[in-house]
Amino acid sequence: MNQLDAKSVVVGVNGSQAAVNAAKWAIDEALSRQMPLRLVYVITGGDVGQASEWELERAEMVLSQAESAVLSAAQAQGKPVEIETAIRSGDPAQALIDTSQDAALVCVGTSRRGWAADGLLGPTAAALVTHAHCPVAVIRTNPDGSPTQVGVIAVVLNDDPDNDEVVRLAMEEGRRRHAIVRQIDRRLDSWVRRYPDVPVQIVASGTGARVVDENHSRAIDLAIVGESEAAELPGLAIPNCHPILGYPDCSVLLVRH
């Protein structure tokens, strides 16, 4: 088991299919950054050295299964990703927050939650988007356990200080995943000329719910948002309270400096 402290793309795994799907999604993130993909399992409780034999065996099993699934997916796509695994202990959210200090990106998986009484994010994802020290990706899994496919990426153009970085990352994700980038324009300037090779949809803010033509009919699969969204994201309980239609009941990539 490799527990190096070098920069990496980190994925929290817990034995769920959603976590495995998030790890597969992160393959391209690691390759594009030329970094290893680190799978992290957190044993709830005290120090790892005090964990029971059963807890350690489960941790090793979950990591092994996730690593095997990621390697199979990477090999099938011809993408030779380097994988590291690590076991941490404590509160899962806090352990991943601590890990984020040395990470380029932290990813977690979650199921689509729809009208959830406790919000649209689970507690670990909610804590990460609020307190992590690096960008955070919350990757949704369909109710049947299948991964969501990134066909449309949405991003809001506005005057926030970090908006250029948010939009740049959205365009990079569009290029990386061969996806359409739908820009919801709240400012006059446009990035379309800077990335002529990426299909872009421009949608006027506030009109998304009424757009039904064939160019704008596809659902949002991945939303790229900035730090200004972090505080309110965990408290959202109903989709569509945002310029990005369906947000945040889709995969979310939070940009953090």
XYZ file of N, CA, C and O in Angstrom, residues 7-8 26 39 84 100 125 127 133 150 197 219 223 239:
56
model
N 1.461 15.411 -4.116
C 0.214 15.896 -4.702
C -0.435 14.787 -5.519
O 0.234 14.058 -6.248
N -1.733 14.683 -5.404
C -2.459 13.660 -6.142
C -3.908 14.084 -6.274
O -4.355 15.055 -5.659
N -12.537 10.159 -11.967
C -11.314 10.894 -11.643
C -10.102 10.444 -12.448
O -9.039 11.072 -12.365
N -6.729 6.568 -3.813
C -7.976 6.103 -3.217
C -7.793 6.081 -1.705
O -6.850 5.464 -1.196
N -2.619 5.038 -6.178
C -2.139 4.875 -4.809
C -3.341 4.586 -3.911
O -4.465 4.957 -4.240
N -7.103 17.022 1.888
C -7.205 18.007 0.801
C -6.097 19.044 0.826
O -5.841 19.707 -0.177
N -19.887 15.114 1.727
C -19.769 16.039 0.600
C -20.051 17.466 1.037
O -19.372 18.413 0.609
N -19.572 18.824 3.978
C -18.427 19.342 4.723
C -17.264 19.662 3.806
O -16.563 20.681 3.984
N -9.511 22.360 1.236
C -8.457 23.302 0.874
C -8.101 23.254 -0.607
O -7.128 23.891 -1.023
N -21.116 12.390 -18.710
C -20.953 13.831 -18.862
C -21.122 14.203 -20.327
O -20.189 14.083 -21.118
N -12.669 25.072 -30.249
C -12.847 23.640 -30.501
C -13.843 22.986 -29.560
O -14.122 21.790 -29.679
N -30.085 17.449 -20.408
C -29.931 17.712 -18.980
C -28.478 18.020 -18.642
O -27.553 17.628 -19.359
N -21.810 20.418 -13.199
C -21.830 21.870 -13.003
C -20.502 22.305 -12.394
O -20.029 21.723 -11.421
N -33.864 21.105 -5.976
C -33.168 21.463 -7.207
C -33.806 22.694 -7.867
O -34.927 23.075 -7.564
